[in-house]
Amino acid sequence: KKAERMMSKLFSYAPVDACVDQLGKKLMHDVLPPALELHEKARTVAGDGERWNAKNKCVVNRVEFDPDTRVRLVRSTAARLVQEDDDVIKVYYSTENTREYHEMDEQWLEVDSDLAPGIDHLITSYPQWTKVEDLPIDELEARMRVVSDLWEKGILMTAEPLEPHYDDP
């Protein structure tokens, strides 16, 4: 009984959430980037994103998200949403880590507080797919921006490969 009381006091006084966030940030910096199967890579920016075509000297495979595009994290451990001390919210991610330990600095994106619920939804709903229009963010344009930003960092994958648009001749 006494141990229970002491533990409950510990949780009420100790900054447990902040400690867990610090461990999560450290994990994002320490881990190897997610290893993707070929069929998964084809549905990420690494396999389905824009590329420079040196022969034609133009950008090819430009893709766009539609509101009904289904997305999810590439792996459950690909991103961590952290509230910093000064009311700044950051998404720490591991997708651009190298195979050499700590070769790169911590990687993060700063996000507005109104966009955080959408990112949190993607993190907590893994491995389920979520339509872009169903993210809990007020404006569709903001939902699209969040998905595009996470896509470009290799954090998201799509349920189906995206169709290229606007390829230059």
Coordinates of N, CA, C and O in Angstrom, one line a residue:
K1 N 0.8 -1.2 0.0 CA 0.0 0.0 0.0 C 0.9 1.3 0.0 O 0.6 2.2 -0.7
K2 N 1.9 1.2 0.8 CA 2.7 2.4 0.9 C 3.5 2.7 -0.4 O 3.6 3.8 -0.9
A3 N 3.9 1.6 -1.0 CA 4.6 1.7 -2.3 C 3.6 2.3 -3.4 O 4.0 3.1 -4.2
E4 N 2.4 1.8 -3.3 CA 1.4 2.4 -4.3 C 1.2 3.9 -4.1 O 1.1 4.6 -5.1
R5 N 1.1 4.3 -2.8 CA 0.9 5.7 -2.6 C 2.1 6.5 -3.0 O 2.0 7.6 -3.6
M6 N 3.3 6.0 -2.8 CA 4.5 6.7 -3.2 C 4.6 6.8 -4.7 O 5.0 7.8 -5.3
M7 N 4.2 5.7 -5.4 CA 4.2 5.7 -6.9 C 3.2 6.7 -7.4 O 3.5 7.4 -8.4
S8 N 2.0 6.8 -6.8 CA 1.0 7.7 -7.3 C 1.5 9.1 -7.1 O 1.3 10.0 -7.9
K9 N 2.2 9.4 -6.0 CA 2.8 10.7 -5.7 C 3.8 11.0 -6.8 O 3.9 12.2 -7.3
L10 N 4.7 10.0 -7.1 CA 5.7 10.2 -8.1 C 5.1 10.7 -9.4 O 5.6 11.6 -10.0
F11 N 4.0 10.0 -9.9 CA 3.4 10.4 -11.1 C 2.8 11.8 -11.1 O 2.7 12.5 -12.1
S12 N 2.3 12.2 -9.9 CA 1.7 13.5 -9.9 C 2.7 14.6 -9.8 O 2.4 15.7 -10.1
Y13 N 3.9 14.3 -9.3 CA 4.9 15.4 -9.2 C 6.0 15.3 -10.2 O 6.6 16.3 -10.6
A14 N 6.3 14.2 -10.7 CA 7.4 14.0 -11.7 C 6.9 14.3 -13.1 O 5.8 13.9 -13.5
P15 N 7.8 14.9 -13.9 CA 7.4 15.2 -15.3 C 7.5 14.0 -16.2 O 8.4 13.9 -17.1
V16 N 6.7 13.0 -16.0 CA 6.8 11.7 -16.7 C 6.7 11.9 -18.2 O 7.5 11.4 -19.0
D17 N 5.7 12.7 -18.6 CA 5.5 12.9 -20.1 C 6.7 13.5 -20.7 O 7.1 13.1 -21.8
A18 N 7.3 14.5 -20.1 CA 8.5 15.1 -20.6 C 9.6 14.2 -20.7 O 10.4 14.2 -21.7
C19 N 9.8 13.3 -19.7 CA 10.9 12.3 -19.8 C 10.7 11.3 -20.9 O 11.6 11.0 -21.6
V20 N 9.4 10.9 -21.1 CA 9.2 9.9 -22.2 C 9.4 10.6 -23.5 O 9.9 10.0 -24.5
D21 N 9.0 11.9 -23.6 CA 9.3 12.6 -24.9 C 10.8 12.7 -25.2 O 11.2 12.6 -26.3
Q22 N 11.6 13.0 -24.2 CA 13.0 13.0 -24.3 C 13.6 11.7 -24.8 O 14.4 11.6 -25.7
L23 N 13.1 10.6 -24.2 CA 13.5 9.3 -24.7 C 13.1 9.0 -26.1 O 13.8 8.4 -26.9
G24 N 11.9 9.5 -26.5 CA 11.4 9.3 -27.8 C 12.2 10.1 -28.8 O 12.5 9.6 -29.9
K25 N 12.6 11.3 -28.5 CA 13.5 12.1 -29.3 C 14.8 11.4 -29.5 O 15.4 11.4 -30.6
K26 N 15.4 10.9 -28.4 CA 16.6 10.2 -28.5 C 16.5 9.0 -29.4 O 17.4 8.7 -30.2
L27 N 15.4 8.2 -29.3 CA 15.2 7.1 -30.1 C 15.2 7.5 -31.6 O 15.8 6.8 -32.4
M28 N 14.5 8.5 -31.9 CA 14.4 9.0 -33.3 C 15.8 9.3 -33.9 O 16.1 9.1 -35.1
H29 N 16.7 9.8 -33.0 CA 18.0 10.1 -33.5 C 18.9 8.8 -33.5 O 19.8 8.7 -34.3
D30 N 18.6 7.8 -32.7 CA 19.5 6.6 -32.6 C 19.2 5.6 -33.6 O 20.1 4.8 -34.0
V31 N 18.0 5.4 -34.0 CA 17.6 4.2 -34.8 C 18.0 4.4 -36.3 O 18.2 5.4 -36.8
L32 N 18.1 3.2 -36.9 CA 18.3 3.2 -38.3 C 17.1 3.6 -39.0 O 16.0 3.5 -38.5
P33 N 17.2 4.1 -40.3 CA 16.0 4.5 -41.0 C 15.1 3.2 -41.3 O 15.7 2.1 -41.3
P34 N 13.8 3.4 -41.4 CA 13.0 2.2 -41.7 C 13.4 1.5 -43.0 O 13.7 2.1 -44.0
A35 N 13.5 0.2 -42.9 CA 13.8 -0.6 -44.1 C 12.5 -1.0 -44.7 O 11.6 -1.5 -44.1
L36 N 12.3 -0.6 -46.0 CA 11.1 -0.8 -46.7 C 11.2 -1.9 -47.7 O 12.3 -2.0 -48.4
E37 N 10.2 -2.7 -47.9 CA 10.1 -3.7 -48.9 C 9.9 -3.0 -50.3 O 9.5 -1.8 -50.3
L38 N 10.2 -3.6 -51.4 CA 10.1 -3.0 -52.7 C 8.7 -2.4 -52.9 O 8.5 -1.4 -53.4
H39 N 7.7 -3.3 -52.6 CA 6.3 -2.8 -52.8 C 5.9 -1.7 -51.9 O 5.0 -0.9 -52.3
E40 N 6.5 -1.5 -50.7 CA 6.3 -0.4 -49.9 C 7.0 0.8 -50.4 O 6.4 1.9 -50.4
K41 N 8.2 0.7 -50.8 CA 9.0 1.8 -51.3 C 8.3 2.4 -52.5 O 8.4 3.7 -52.7
A42 N 7.6 1.6 -53.3 CA 6.9 2.2 -54.5 C 5.8 3.1 -54.1 O 5.2 3.8 -55.0
R43 N 5.4 3.1 -52.8 CA 4.3 3.9 -52.4 C 4.8 5.0 -51.4 O 4.0 5.6 -50.7
T44 N 6.1 5.3 -51.5 CA 6.7 6.4 -50.7 C 7.3 7.4 -51.7 O 7.5 7.2 -52.9
V45 N 7.8 8.5 -51.1 CA 8.5 9.5 -51.9 C 9.8 8.9 -52.5 O 10.2 9.3 -53.6
A46 N 10.4 7.9 -51.9 CA 11.6 7.3 -52.4 C 11.4 6.6 -53.7 O 12.2 6.5 -54.6
G47 N 10.2 6.0 -53.9 CA 9.9 5.3 -55.1 C 8.9 5.9 -56.0 O 8.7 5.6 -57.2
D48 N 8.1 6.9 -55.5 CA 7.0 7.4 -56.2 C 7.0 8.9 -56.2 O 6.0 9.6 -56.5
G49 N 8.1 9.5 -55.9 CA 8.2 11.0 -55.8 C 8.8 11.6 -57.0 O 9.2 10.9 -58.0
E50 N 9.0 12.9 -57.0 CA 9.5 13.7 -58.1 C 11.0 13.3 -58.3 O 11.7 13.0 -57.4
R51 N 11.4 13.3 -59.6 CA 12.8 13.1 -59.9 C 13.2 14.0 -61.1 O 12.4 14.4 -61.9
W52 N 14.5 14.3 -61.1 CA 15.1 15.0 -62.2 C 15.4 14.0 -63.3 O 16.2 13.1 -63.1
N53 N 15.0 14.2 -64.5 CA 15.3 13.4 -65.6 C 16.4 14.1 -66.4 O 16.2 15.1 -67.1
A54 N 17.7 13.7 -66.3 CA 18.8 14.3 -66.8 C 18.8 14.3 -68.4 O 19.2 15.3 -69.0
K55 N 18.2 13.2 -68.9 CA 18.2 13.1 -70.4 C 17.3 14.2 -71.0 O 17.6 14.8 -71.9
N56 N 16.1 14.3 -70.4 CA 15.1 15.3 -70.9 C 15.2 16.6 -70.2 O 14.6 17.6 -70.6
K57 N 16.1 16.7 -69.2 CA 16.3 18.0 -68.5 C 15.0 18.6 -67.9 O 14.7 19.7 -68.2
C58 N 14.3 17.7 -67.2 CA 13.0 18.2 -66.6 C 12.7 17.3 -65.4 O 13.2 16.2 -65.2
V59 N 11.7 17.8 -64.6 CA 11.3 17.1 -63.5 C 10.1 16.1 -64.0 O 9.3 16.5 -64.7
V60 N 10.2 14.9 -63.5 CA 9.2 13.9 -63.9 C 8.6 13.3 -62.6 O 9.2 13.4 -61.5
N61 N 7.5 12.7 -62.8 CA 6.8 11.9 -61.7 C 6.3 12.9 -60.6 O 6.4 12.5 -59.5
R62 N 5.8 14.0 -61.0 CA 5.2 14.9 -60.0 C 3.9 14.4 -59.6 O 3.0 14.1 -60.4
V63 N 3.7 14.2 -58.3 CA 2.5 13.6 -57.8 C 1.7 14.6 -56.9 O 2.3 15.5 -56.3
E64 N 0.4 14.4 -56.8 CA -0.4 15.2 -55.9 C -1.3 14.3 -55.1 O -1.7 13.2 -55.6
F65 N -1.7 14.8 -54.0 CA -2.6 14.0 -53.1 C -4.0 14.5 -53.4 O -4.2 15.7 -53.6
D66 N -5.0 13.6 -53.3 CA -6.4 14.0 -53.4 C -6.9 13.8 -52.0 O -6.3 13.1 -51.2
P67 N -8.1 14.5 -51.7 CA -8.6 14.3 -50.4 C -9.0 12.9 -50.0 O -8.9 12.5 -48.8
D68 N -9.2 12.0 -51.0 CA -9.5 10.6 -50.7 C -8.3 9.7 -50.7 O -8.4 8.5 -50.6
T69 N -7.1 10.2 -50.9 CA -5.9 9.4 -50.8 C -5.7 8.9 -49.4 O -5.8 9.6 -48.4
R70 N -5.4 7.6 -49.3 CA -5.3 6.9 -48.0 C -3.8 6.9 -47.7 O -3.0 6.4 -48.5
V71 N -3.4 7.4 -46.5 CA -2.0 7.4 -46.1 C -1.9 6.8 -44.7 O -2.8 6.7 -43.9
R72 N -0.6 6.5 -44.3 CA -0.2 6.1 -43.0 C 1.3 6.3 -42.8 O 2.0 6.5 -43.8
L73 N 1.8 6.1 -41.6 CA 3.2 6.2 -41.4 C 3.9 5.0 -42.1 O 3.3 4.0 -42.2
V74 N 5.2 5.2 -42.5 CA 5.9 4.0 -43.1 C 6.1 2.9 -42.0 O 6.1 1.8 -42.4
R75 N 6.4 3.3 -40.8 CA 6.5 2.4 -39.7 C 6.0 3.1 -38.4 O 6.0 4.3 -38.4
S76 N 5.6 2.3 -37.5 CA 5.1 2.9 -36.2 C 6.2 3.8 -35.5 O 5.8 4.7 -34.8
T77 N 7.4 3.5 -35.7 CA 8.5 4.2 -35.1 C 9.1 5.3 -35.9 O 10.2 5.7 -35.7
A78 N 8.5 5.7 -37.0 CA 9.1 6.6 -37.9 C 9.0 8.1 -37.4 O 9.8 8.9 -37.9
A79 N 8.1 8.4 -36.6 CA 7.9 9.8 -36.1 C 7.4 9.8 -34.7 O 6.7 8.9 -34.2
R80 N 7.7 10.9 -34.0 CA 7.3 11.2 -32.6 C 6.9 12.6 -32.5 O 7.7 13.5 -32.9
L81 N 5.7 12.9 -32.0 CA 5.2 14.3 -31.8 C 5.6 14.7 -30.4 O 5.3 14.0 -29.5
V82 N 6.3 15.8 -30.3 CA 6.8 16.3 -29.0 C 6.4 17.7 -28.8 O 6.7 18.6 -29.6
Q83 N 5.9 18.0 -27.6 CA 5.6 19.4 -27.1 C 6.9 19.9 -26.4 O 7.2 19.3 -25.4
E84 N 7.6 20.9 -26.9 CA 8.8 21.4 -26.3 C 8.4 22.3 -25.2 O 7.2 22.7 -25.1
D85 N 9.4 22.7 -24.4 CA 9.1 23.6 -23.2 C 8.5 24.9 -23.6 O 7.6 25.4 -22.9
D86 N 8.9 25.5 -24.7 CA 8.4 26.9 -25.0 C 7.2 26.8 -26.0 O 7.1 27.6 -26.8
D87 N 6.3 25.9 -25.7 CA 5.1 25.7 -26.5 C 5.3 25.5 -28.0 O 4.5 25.9 -28.8
V88 N 6.4 25.0 -28.3 CA 6.7 24.6 -29.7 C 6.4 23.1 -29.9 O 6.8 22.3 -29.0
I89 N 5.8 22.8 -31.0 CA 5.5 21.4 -31.2 C 6.3 20.9 -32.4 O 6.4 21.6 -33.4
K90 N 7.0 19.8 -32.2 CA 7.9 19.3 -33.3 C 7.6 17.9 -33.5 O 7.2 17.1 -32.6
V91 N 7.8 17.5 -34.8 CA 7.7 16.1 -35.2 C 9.2 15.6 -35.4 O 9.8 16.1 -36.3
Y92 N 9.7 14.8 -34.6 CA 11.0 14.2 -34.7 C 10.8 12.9 -35.6 O 9.8 12.2 -35.4
Y93 N 11.7 12.7 -36.5 CA 11.6 11.5 -37.4 C 12.9 10.9 -37.7 O 14.0 11.5 -37.5
S94 N 12.8 9.6 -38.1 CA 14.1 8.8 -38.3 C 14.3 8.4 -39.8 O 15.2 7.7 -40.1
T95 N 13.4 8.8 -40.7 CA 13.4 8.4 -42.0 C 14.6 8.8 -42.8 O 15.0 8.2 -43.8
E96 N 15.3 9.9 -42.4 CA 16.5 10.4 -43.1 C 17.7 10.1 -42.4 O 18.8 10.6 -42.7
N97 N 17.7 9.3 -41.3 CA 18.9 8.8 -40.6 C 19.7 8.0 -41.6 O 19.2 7.4 -42.6
T98 N 21.0 8.0 -41.4 CA 21.9 7.2 -42.2 C 22.3 5.9 -41.4 O 21.9 5.7 -40.3
R99 N 23.0 5.0 -42.1 CA 23.3 3.8 -41.5 C 24.5 3.9 -40.5 O 24.9 3.1 -39.8
E100 N 25.2 5.1 -40.6 CA 26.2 5.4 -39.6 C 25.7 6.1 -38.4 O 24.9 7.1 -38.6
Y101 N 26.0 5.6 -37.2 CA 25.4 6.1 -36.0 C 25.7 7.6 -35.8 O 26.8 8.0 -35.8
H102 N 24.6 8.4 -35.7 CA 24.6 9.8 -35.4 C 25.4 10.6 -36.4 O 26.0 11.7 -36.1
E103 N 25.5 10.1 -37.7 CA 26.1 10.9 -38.7 C 25.4 12.2 -39.0 O 26.0 13.2 -39.3
M104 N 24.1 12.2 -38.8 CA 23.3 13.4 -39.0 C 22.8 13.9 -37.7 O 22.7 13.2 -36.7
D105 N 22.5 15.2 -37.6 CA 21.8 15.8 -36.4 C 20.4 15.3 -36.3 O 19.9 14.7 -37.3
E106 N 19.7 15.6 -35.2 CA 18.3 15.2 -35.1 C 17.5 15.9 -36.2 O 17.8 17.0 -36.6
Q107 N 16.5 15.1 -36.7 CA 15.7 15.6 -37.7 C 14.3 15.9 -37.2 O 13.7 15.0 -36.5
W108 N 13.8 17.1 -37.5 CA 12.5 17.4 -37.0 C 11.8 18.5 -37.9 O 12.5 19.2 -38.6
L109 N 10.5 18.5 -37.8 CA 9.7 19.5 -38.4 C 8.9 20.3 -37.3 O 8.4 19.6 -36.4
E110 N 8.9 21.6 -37.4 CA 8.1 22.3 -36.4 C 6.7 22.5 -37.0 O 6.5 22.8 -38.2
V111 N 5.7 22.2 -36.2 CA 4.3 22.3 -36.7 C 3.5 23.2 -35.8 O 3.7 23.4 -34.6
D112 N 2.5 23.8 -36.4 CA 1.5 24.7 -35.7 C 0.6 23.8 -34.8 O 0.4 22.6 -35.1
S113 N 0.2 24.4 -33.7 CA -0.6 23.6 -32.7 C -2.0 23.1 -33.4 O -2.5 22.1 -33.0
D114 N -2.5 23.8 -34.3 CA -3.7 23.4 -35.0 C -3.5 22.2 -35.9 O -4.5 21.5 -36.3
L115 N -2.3 21.9 -36.3 CA -2.0 20.8 -37.2 C -1.6 19.5 -36.4 O -1.6 18.4 -36.9
A116 N -1.2 19.7 -35.1 CA -0.7 18.6 -34.3 C -1.8 17.5 -34.2 O -1.4 16.3 -34.2
P117 N -3.1 17.7 -34.0 CA -4.0 16.6 -33.9 C -4.0 15.7 -35.1 O -4.2 14.5 -35.0
G118 N -3.8 16.2 -36.3 CA -3.7 15.4 -37.5 C -2.5 14.5 -37.5 O -2.6 13.3 -37.9
I119 N -1.4 15.0 -37.1 CA -0.2 14.2 -37.0 C -0.3 13.2 -36.0 O 0.0 12.0 -36.1
D120 N -0.9 13.6 -34.8 CA -1.1 12.6 -33.7 C -2.0 11.5 -34.2 O -1.8 10.3 -33.8
H121 N -3.0 11.8 -35.0 CA -4.0 10.8 -35.5 C -3.2 9.8 -36.3 O -3.4 8.6 -36.2
L122 N -2.3 10.3 -37.2 CA -1.5 9.3 -38.0 C -0.6 8.4 -37.2 O -0.5 7.3 -37.5
I123 N -0.1 9.0 -36.2 CA 0.8 8.2 -35.3 C 0.1 7.2 -34.5 O 0.5 6.0 -34.5
T124 N -1.0 7.6 -33.9 CA -1.8 6.6 -33.1 C -2.7 5.6 -33.8 O -3.0 4.6 -33.3
S125 N -3.0 5.9 -35.1 CA -3.8 5.0 -35.8 C -3.1 4.0 -36.6 O -3.7 3.2 -37.3
Y126 N -1.7 4.1 -36.6 CA -0.9 3.1 -37.3 C -1.3 1.7 -36.9 O -1.4 1.5 -35.7
P127 N -1.5 0.7 -37.7 CA -1.2 0.6 -39.2 C -2.4 0.9 -40.0 O -2.4 0.6 -41.2
Q128 N -3.5 1.5 -39.5 CA -4.7 1.7 -40.3 C -4.4 2.9 -41.3 O -3.6 3.8 -41.0
W129 N -5.0 2.8 -42.4 CA -5.0 3.8 -43.4 C -5.9 4.9 -43.1 O -7.0 4.6 -42.6
T130 N -5.6 6.2 -43.4 CA -6.5 7.3 -43.1 C -6.6 8.1 -44.4 O -5.6 8.5 -45.0
K131 N -7.8 8.5 -44.8 CA -8.0 9.4 -45.9 C -7.5 10.8 -45.5 O -7.8 11.2 -44.3
V132 N -6.9 11.5 -46.4 CA -6.4 12.9 -46.1 C -7.6 13.7 -45.6 O -7.5 14.5 -44.6
E133 N -8.8 13.6 -46.2 CA -9.9 14.4 -45.8 C -10.4 14.0 -44.4 O -11.2 14.8 -43.8
D134 N -10.0 12.9 -43.8 CA -10.5 12.5 -42.5 C -9.6 12.9 -41.4 O -9.9 12.6 -40.2
L135 N -8.5 13.5 -41.7 CA -7.5 14.0 -40.6 C -8.2 15.1 -39.8 O -8.9 15.9 -40.4
P136 N -8.1 15.0 -38.5 CA -8.7 16.0 -37.6 C -8.0 17.4 -37.6 O -7.5 17.8 -36.6
I137 N -8.1 18.0 -38.8 CA -7.6 19.4 -39.0 C -8.7 20.1 -39.7 O -9.3 19.6 -40.6
D138 N -8.9 21.4 -39.3 CA -10.1 22.1 -39.7 C -10.1 22.3 -41.3 O -11.1 22.0 -41.9
E139 N -9.1 22.8 -41.9 CA -9.1 23.2 -43.3 C -8.5 22.1 -44.2 O -7.4 21.5 -43.8
L140 N -9.1 21.8 -45.3 CA -8.6 20.8 -46.2 C -7.2 21.2 -46.7 O -6.3 20.4 -46.8
E141 N -7.0 22.5 -47.0 CA -5.7 22.9 -47.5 C -4.6 22.6 -46.5 O -3.5 22.2 -46.8
A142 N -4.9 22.8 -45.2 CA -3.9 22.5 -44.1 C -3.6 21.0 -44.1 O -2.5 20.6 -43.8
R143 N -4.7 20.2 -44.2 CA -4.5 18.7 -44.2 C -3.6 18.3 -45.4 O -2.7 17.5 -45.2
M144 N -3.8 18.9 -46.5 CA -3.0 18.6 -47.7 C -1.5 19.0 -47.5 O -0.6 18.3 -47.8
R145 N -1.3 20.1 -46.8 CA 0.0 20.6 -46.6 C 0.7 19.7 -45.6 O 1.9 19.4 -45.8
V146 N 0.1 19.3 -44.6 CA 0.7 18.3 -43.6 C 1.1 17.0 -44.3 O 2.2 16.6 -44.1
V147 N 0.2 16.5 -45.0 CA 0.5 15.2 -45.7 C 1.6 15.4 -46.7 O 2.5 14.6 -46.7
S148 N 1.6 16.5 -47.4 CA 2.7 16.7 -48.4 C 4.1 16.9 -47.6 O 5.1 16.3 -48.1
D149 N 4.1 17.6 -46.5 CA 5.3 17.8 -45.8 C 5.8 16.5 -45.2 O 7.0 16.2 -45.3
L150 N 5.0 15.7 -44.7 CA 5.4 14.4 -44.1 C 5.8 13.4 -45.2 O 6.7 12.6 -45.1
W151 N 5.1 13.5 -46.4 CA 5.5 12.7 -47.5 C 6.9 13.0 -48.0 O 7.7 12.1 -48.3
E152 N 7.2 14.3 -48.1 CA 8.5 14.7 -48.6 C 9.6 14.3 -47.7 O 10.8 14.1 -48.2
K153 N 9.4 14.1 -46.5 CA 10.4 13.6 -45.5 C 10.4 12.1 -45.4 O 11.2 11.5 -44.6
G154 N 9.6 11.4 -46.2 CA 9.6 9.9 -46.2 C 8.9 9.3 -45.0 O 9.1 8.1 -44.8
I155 N 8.1 10.1 -44.3 CA 7.4 9.6 -43.1 C 6.1 8.9 -43.5 O 5.7 8.0 -42.8
L156 N 5.5 9.3 -44.6 CA 4.2 8.7 -45.0 C 4.4 7.8 -46.2 O 5.2 8.0 -47.1
M157 N 3.4 6.8 -46.3 CA 3.3 6.1 -47.5 C 1.8 6.1 -47.9 O 0.9 6.4 -47.1
T158 N 1.5 5.8 -49.1 CA 0.1 5.7 -49.6 C -0.3 4.3 -49.8 O 0.5 3.4 -49.9
A159 N -1.6 4.1 -49.7 CA -2.2 2.7 -49.9 C -1.9 2.2 -51.3 O -1.7 1.0 -51.5
E160 N -2.0 3.1 -52.3 CA -1.7 2.8 -53.7 C -0.7 3.8 -54.2 O -0.7 4.9 -53.8
P161 N 0.1 3.3 -55.2 CA 1.0 4.3 -55.8 C 0.2 5.5 -56.4 O -0.9 5.3 -57.0
L162 N 0.8 6.7 -56.3 CA 0.2 7.9 -56.8 C 0.4 8.0 -58.3 O 1.4 7.6 -58.8
E163 N -0.6 8.5 -59.0 CA -0.5 8.8 -60.5 C 0.3 10.0 -60.7 O 0.1 11.1 -60.1
P164 N 1.3 10.0 -61.6 CA 2.1 11.2 -61.9 C 1.2 12.2 -62.6 O 0.4 11.9 -63.5
H165 N 1.4 13.5 -62.3 CA 0.7 14.6 -62.9 C 1.7 15.6 -63.4 O 2.8 15.7 -62.9
Y166 N 1.3 16.4 -64.4 CA 2.1 17.5 -64.9 C 3.5 17.1 -65.3 O 4.4 17.9 -65.2
D167 N 3.7 15.9 -65.9 CA 5.0 15.6 -66.4 C 5.3 16.5 -67.6 O 4.5 16.7 -68.5
D168 N 6.5 17.1 -67.6 CA 6.9 18.0 -68.8 C 7.2 17.1 -70.0 O 7.6 15.9 -69.8
P169 N 6.9 17.6 -71.2 CA 7.2 16.8 -72.4 C 8.6 16.5 -72.6 O 9.5 17.0 -72.1

